[in-house]
Amino acid sequence: MSAAKEEERKGSSEWREFFWNPRTHELMGRTASSWGLILLFYLVFYLFLAGMFTLTMYIMLLTLDDYKPTWQDRLATPGMMIRPKGDQLEITYSISETESWDGFIQNLNTFLSPYNDSYQVQSNDNCPPDQYFIQEDSGEVRNNPKRSCQFNRTMLEECSGVSDRFYGYNRGQPCILIKLNRVIGMLPGKDGQSPYVTCGAKREDSDKMGLLAYYPPNGTFNLMYYPYYGKKAQVNYTQPLVAVKFLNVSMNTDINVECKINSNTLTEGSERDKFAGRVSFKLRINDK
């Protein structure tokens, strides 16, 4: 037992001596000058790394443009979205239950508030239709901020919320707004032909959807709203919209609707990218 205790005391003494050796004045095997040198080395090393990182970021930032992306992955066909927003691209409500569609009305009112005619007249230009509104820079002199064309809310006619503040939801004739995602510099048509939207039911629901009305007429995104120059360069840009009104849709049944963009410059979306140039959603209107 005494030998074991002696061995334990010896081990404890060796550990204490490793941590602090009073004879050599070493802390954990190193003198103060040794610790000072190694700490100085790592300080200089990490300061050098931080300096290299800062210099690299500075040089990279010099290559960036505040108004236009230096590198841009050009999408063959931009995506599309609908308003009002429903759960997982689903518009379901009951005509007799006002609370089931109140949220859709509020969503549309909020979304369309920047499109009010009074605001558009003050902020944007009345542009000639069916031609691009190109605003080029003059060499190194930037033409910023760039102007934008008016898209007045009343252009949506029956789906503007002006003549019908319920957007047809109270009569089972709902309006769905469609927008094309923004892509800087995109020219979506040629020869004066604007891209336009068409909607249809999936094959199994083809007899349920009924007639549709498009606003503006023919469901066009007029060329005058392109090209888009970016949020910072074109601060008042108003994204064009197309409204689709379902006039006599079948009640109490699910209808799978697909809307797509038609253009003589944009390629059709493929099955590999189902969101390119199209949007699909489910519509169900209950009358009980």
Coordinates of C-alpha atoms in Angstrom, one line a residue:
M1 CA 0.0 0.0 0.0
S2 CA 2.8 2.4 0.8
A3 CA 4.4 1.8 -2.6
A4 CA 1.1 2.6 -4.3
K5 CA 0.8 5.8 -2.4
E6 CA 4.4 6.7 -3.1
E7 CA 3.7 6.2 -6.8
E8 CA 0.6 8.3 -6.6
R9 CA 2.5 11.2 -5.0
K10 CA 5.2 10.9 -7.6
G11 CA 2.7 11.2 -10.4
S12 CA 1.0 14.2 -8.8
S13 CA 4.3 15.9 -8.3
E14 CA 5.3 15.3 -12.0
W15 CA 2.0 16.8 -13.1
R16 CA 2.4 19.9 -11.0
E17 CA 6.0 20.3 -12.1
F18 CA 4.9 20.1 -15.8
F19 CA 2.3 22.8 -15.2
W20 CA 4.8 25.0 -13.4
N21 CA 8.4 24.2 -12.8
P22 CA 9.8 26.6 -10.1
R23 CA 13.4 25.5 -10.8
T24 CA 13.4 26.4 -14.5
H25 CA 10.5 28.9 -14.4
E26 CA 8.7 27.0 -17.2
L27 CA 5.0 27.0 -17.7
M28 CA 3.7 23.8 -19.3
G29 CA 7.2 23.1 -20.6
R30 CA 7.9 26.6 -22.0
T31 CA 9.6 29.6 -20.6
A32 CA 8.0 33.1 -20.7
S33 CA 10.2 34.1 -23.7
S34 CA 9.3 30.9 -25.6
W35 CA 5.6 31.5 -25.0
G36 CA 6.0 35.1 -26.0
L37 CA 7.7 34.2 -29.3
I38 CA 5.1 31.5 -30.2
L39 CA 2.2 33.9 -29.4
L40 CA 3.9 36.6 -31.5
F41 CA 4.2 34.2 -34.4
Y42 CA 0.5 33.3 -34.4
L43 CA -0.5 36.9 -34.0
V44 CA 1.5 37.9 -37.1
F45 CA 0.3 34.8 -39.0
Y46 CA -3.4 35.5 -38.4
L47 CA -3.0 39.2 -39.1
F48 CA -1.4 38.3 -42.4
L49 CA -4.3 35.9 -43.3
A50 CA -6.8 38.6 -42.3
G51 CA -5.0 41.1 -44.4
M52 CA -5.0 38.8 -47.4
F53 CA -8.7 38.1 -47.0
T54 CA -9.5 41.9 -46.8
L55 CA -7.3 42.7 -49.8
T56 CA -9.0 39.9 -51.8
M57 CA -12.5 41.1 -50.9
Y58 CA -11.6 44.7 -51.7
I59 CA -10.3 43.8 -55.2
M60 CA -13.4 41.7 -55.8
L61 CA -15.7 44.6 -54.8
L62 CA -13.9 46.9 -57.2
T63 CA -15.1 44.7 -60.0
L64 CA -18.8 44.9 -59.0
D65 CA -21.2 47.3 -60.5
D66 CA -23.8 48.9 -58.1
Y67 CA -26.4 49.0 -60.8
K68 CA -25.8 45.9 -62.9
P69 CA -24.6 42.4 -62.1
T70 CA -21.1 41.7 -63.3
W71 CA -22.0 38.1 -63.9
Q72 CA -25.6 37.0 -64.6
D73 CA -26.9 33.6 -65.4
R74 CA -29.3 34.3 -68.2
L75 CA -32.5 32.3 -67.7
A76 CA -33.8 30.9 -71.0
T77 CA -37.4 31.5 -69.7
P78 CA -38.3 33.3 -66.4
G79 CA -40.7 31.8 -64.0
M80 CA -44.2 33.1 -63.2
M81 CA -46.2 33.7 -60.1
I82 CA -49.9 34.4 -59.2
R83 CA -51.7 36.7 -56.8
P84 CA -53.5 36.3 -54.5
K85 CA -51.1 34.0 -52.6
G86 CA -52.8 30.8 -51.5
D87 CA -51.6 27.8 -49.6
Q88 CA -49.2 26.0 -51.9
L89 CA -50.5 27.6 -55.1
E90 CA -54.1 26.7 -54.2
I91 CA -57.1 29.1 -54.4
T92 CA -60.0 27.4 -52.5
Y93 CA -63.0 29.2 -51.0
S94 CA -66.8 29.1 -50.5
I95 CA -68.9 31.8 -52.0
S96 CA -71.3 31.8 -49.1
E97 CA -68.6 32.0 -46.5
T98 CA -67.2 35.6 -46.7
E99 CA -64.3 34.8 -44.3
S100 CA -63.0 32.2 -46.7
W101 CA -62.2 34.8 -49.4
D102 CA -61.7 38.0 -47.4
G103 CA -58.0 37.2 -47.2
F104 CA -57.7 37.0 -51.0
I105 CA -59.3 40.4 -51.4
Q106 CA -57.0 42.0 -48.8
N107 CA -54.0 40.4 -50.5
L108 CA -55.0 41.8 -53.9
N109 CA -55.7 45.2 -52.5
T110 CA -52.3 45.4 -50.9
F111 CA -50.5 44.1 -54.0
L112 CA -52.3 46.5 -56.3
S113 CA -51.9 49.7 -54.2
P114 CA -48.7 50.8 -56.0
Y115 CA -50.6 50.4 -59.3
N116 CA -53.2 53.1 -58.4
D117 CA -53.6 55.5 -61.4
S118 CA -52.8 58.6 -59.3
Y119 CA -49.5 57.2 -58.1
Q120 CA -48.5 55.9 -61.6
V121 CA -49.2 59.3 -63.3
Q122 CA -47.0 61.1 -60.7
S123 CA -44.1 58.5 -60.8
N124 CA -43.9 57.0 -64.3
D125 CA -44.0 57.9 -68.0
N126 CA -46.8 57.4 -70.4
C127 CA -44.8 55.4 -72.9
P128 CA -45.6 54.5 -76.5
P129 CA -46.8 50.8 -76.6
D130 CA -45.4 47.9 -78.5
Q131 CA -41.8 49.0 -78.4
Y132 CA -38.9 48.6 -76.0
F133 CA -38.2 51.5 -73.6
I134 CA -34.4 51.4 -74.0
Q135 CA -32.4 53.8 -71.9
E136 CA -28.7 53.5 -72.7
D137 CA -25.9 55.0 -70.8
S138 CA -23.6 57.6 -72.5
G139 CA -20.2 56.0 -72.3
E140 CA -19.1 56.4 -68.7
V141 CA -22.0 58.7 -67.9
R142 CA -24.8 56.6 -66.4
N143 CA -28.4 57.4 -67.2
N144 CA -29.6 56.8 -63.7
P145 CA -32.1 56.7 -62.2
K146 CA -33.9 55.3 -65.3
R147 CA -37.5 56.1 -66.0
S148 CA -40.3 53.5 -66.0
C149 CA -43.6 53.2 -67.9
Q150 CA -47.0 53.5 -66.3
F151 CA -49.0 50.4 -65.6
N152 CA -52.3 51.8 -64.3
R153 CA -54.5 49.7 -62.1
T154 CA -57.5 50.4 -64.3
M155 CA -55.8 48.5 -67.2
L156 CA -56.9 45.4 -65.4
E157 CA -60.6 46.5 -65.9
E158 CA -62.9 44.0 -64.3
C159 CA -60.0 42.7 -62.2
S160 CA -58.7 46.0 -61.0
G161 CA -60.8 46.1 -57.8
V162 CA -62.1 49.6 -58.9
S163 CA -65.4 48.7 -60.5
D164 CA -65.7 45.4 -58.5
R165 CA -64.1 45.7 -55.1
F166 CA -64.5 41.9 -54.5
Y167 CA -62.7 40.9 -57.7
G168 CA -65.5 38.6 -58.6
Y169 CA -64.9 36.3 -55.6
N170 CA -68.4 36.9 -54.2
R171 CA -70.0 35.7 -57.5
G172 CA -67.8 32.7 -58.2
Q173 CA -65.9 34.5 -60.9
P174 CA -62.5 35.1 -59.3
C175 CA -59.7 37.1 -60.7
I176 CA -56.1 35.8 -60.6
L177 CA -53.2 38.1 -61.3
I178 CA -50.1 36.7 -63.1
K179 CA -46.7 38.3 -63.1
L180 CA -43.5 37.3 -65.0
N181 CA -40.4 37.2 -62.8
R182 CA -37.9 40.0 -63.4
V183 CA -34.7 39.4 -65.4
I184 CA -32.3 42.3 -65.9
G185 CA -31.9 43.1 -69.6
M186 CA -34.5 40.6 -70.9
L187 CA -36.1 41.3 -74.2
P188 CA -39.1 39.0 -74.3
G189 CA -40.4 39.7 -77.9
K190 CA -39.4 40.9 -81.3
D191 CA -41.0 42.5 -84.4
G192 CA -43.4 44.4 -82.1
Q193 CA -45.0 41.2 -80.8
S194 CA -45.5 41.3 -77.0
P195 CA -45.5 38.1 -75.0
Y196 CA -48.9 37.0 -73.8
V197 CA -50.4 34.6 -71.3
T198 CA -52.7 31.7 -72.0
C199 CA -54.4 29.6 -69.3
G200 CA -56.0 26.2 -69.6
A201 CA -57.1 23.2 -67.4
K202 CA -55.1 20.1 -67.2
R203 CA -56.4 17.4 -69.5
E204 CA -58.5 15.6 -66.9
D205 CA -60.2 19.0 -66.0
S206 CA -60.7 20.4 -69.5
D207 CA -64.5 20.4 -69.3
K208 CA -64.6 22.2 -65.9
M209 CA -62.9 25.5 -66.4
G210 CA -65.3 27.3 -68.7
L211 CA -64.6 30.7 -70.4
L212 CA -61.8 33.0 -69.4
A213 CA -61.3 36.8 -69.8
Y214 CA -57.9 38.4 -69.9
Y215 CA -56.9 41.9 -68.9
P216 CA -55.2 43.8 -70.5
P217 CA -56.8 42.5 -73.7
N218 CA -55.2 39.3 -75.0
G219 CA -53.3 38.9 -71.8
T220 CA -50.1 40.7 -73.0
F221 CA -47.1 41.9 -71.2
N222 CA -46.4 44.9 -73.4
L223 CA -42.9 45.4 -74.8
M224 CA -42.7 49.0 -73.3
Y225 CA -42.1 47.5 -69.9
Y226 CA -38.8 46.0 -71.0
P227 CA -35.9 45.8 -70.6
Y228 CA -35.7 45.9 -66.8
Y229 CA -32.6 47.6 -65.5
G230 CA -32.5 46.5 -61.9
K231 CA -34.0 47.7 -58.6
K232 CA -31.4 50.3 -57.9
A233 CA -31.1 51.7 -61.5
Q234 CA -34.9 51.7 -62.1
V235 CA -36.3 52.6 -58.7
N236 CA -39.9 53.2 -59.8
Y237 CA -40.2 50.2 -62.1
T238 CA -43.8 48.8 -62.1
Q239 CA -44.0 45.2 -63.1
P240 CA -46.7 44.5 -65.7
L241 CA -49.5 42.2 -64.8
V242 CA -52.0 40.0 -66.6
A243 CA -55.4 39.3 -64.9
V244 CA -57.4 36.2 -65.7
K245 CA -61.0 36.1 -64.8
F246 CA -62.8 32.7 -64.6
L247 CA -66.3 33.4 -65.9
N248 CA -68.2 30.1 -65.4
V249 CA -66.0 27.7 -63.6
S250 CA -67.5 24.4 -62.4
M251 CA -68.4 24.5 -58.7
N252 CA -67.5 22.1 -55.9
T253 CA -64.7 20.4 -57.7
D254 CA -60.9 20.7 -58.0
I255 CA -59.6 22.2 -61.2
N256 CA -55.9 22.1 -62.0
V257 CA -55.0 25.2 -64.0
E258 CA -51.8 25.9 -65.9
C259 CA -50.9 29.4 -67.2
K260 CA -47.9 29.9 -69.5
I261 CA -46.1 32.6 -71.4
N262 CA -46.1 32.7 -75.2
S263 CA -43.3 34.6 -76.9
N264 CA -41.4 34.6 -80.1
T265 CA -38.1 34.9 -78.3
L266 CA -38.6 33.0 -75.0
T267 CA -38.2 29.2 -75.3
E268 CA -40.9 27.0 -73.9
G269 CA -40.3 25.4 -70.5
S270 CA -39.3 21.8 -70.5
E271 CA -40.5 18.9 -68.3
R272 CA -37.1 19.2 -66.6
D273 CA -38.0 22.7 -65.4
K274 CA -41.7 22.8 -64.8
F275 CA -41.6 26.4 -63.4
A276 CA -40.0 28.0 -66.5
G277 CA -42.5 30.2 -68.2
R278 CA -45.5 28.7 -66.5
V279 CA -47.3 28.4 -63.2
S280 CA -49.8 25.8 -62.1
F281 CA -52.3 26.1 -59.3
K282 CA -55.5 24.4 -58.1
L283 CA -58.8 26.3 -58.1
R284 CA -61.9 25.1 -56.2
I285 CA -65.0 27.2 -55.6
N286 CA -67.7 25.8 -53.4
D287 CA -71.3 27.2 -53.6
K288 CA -72.7 25.4 -50.6

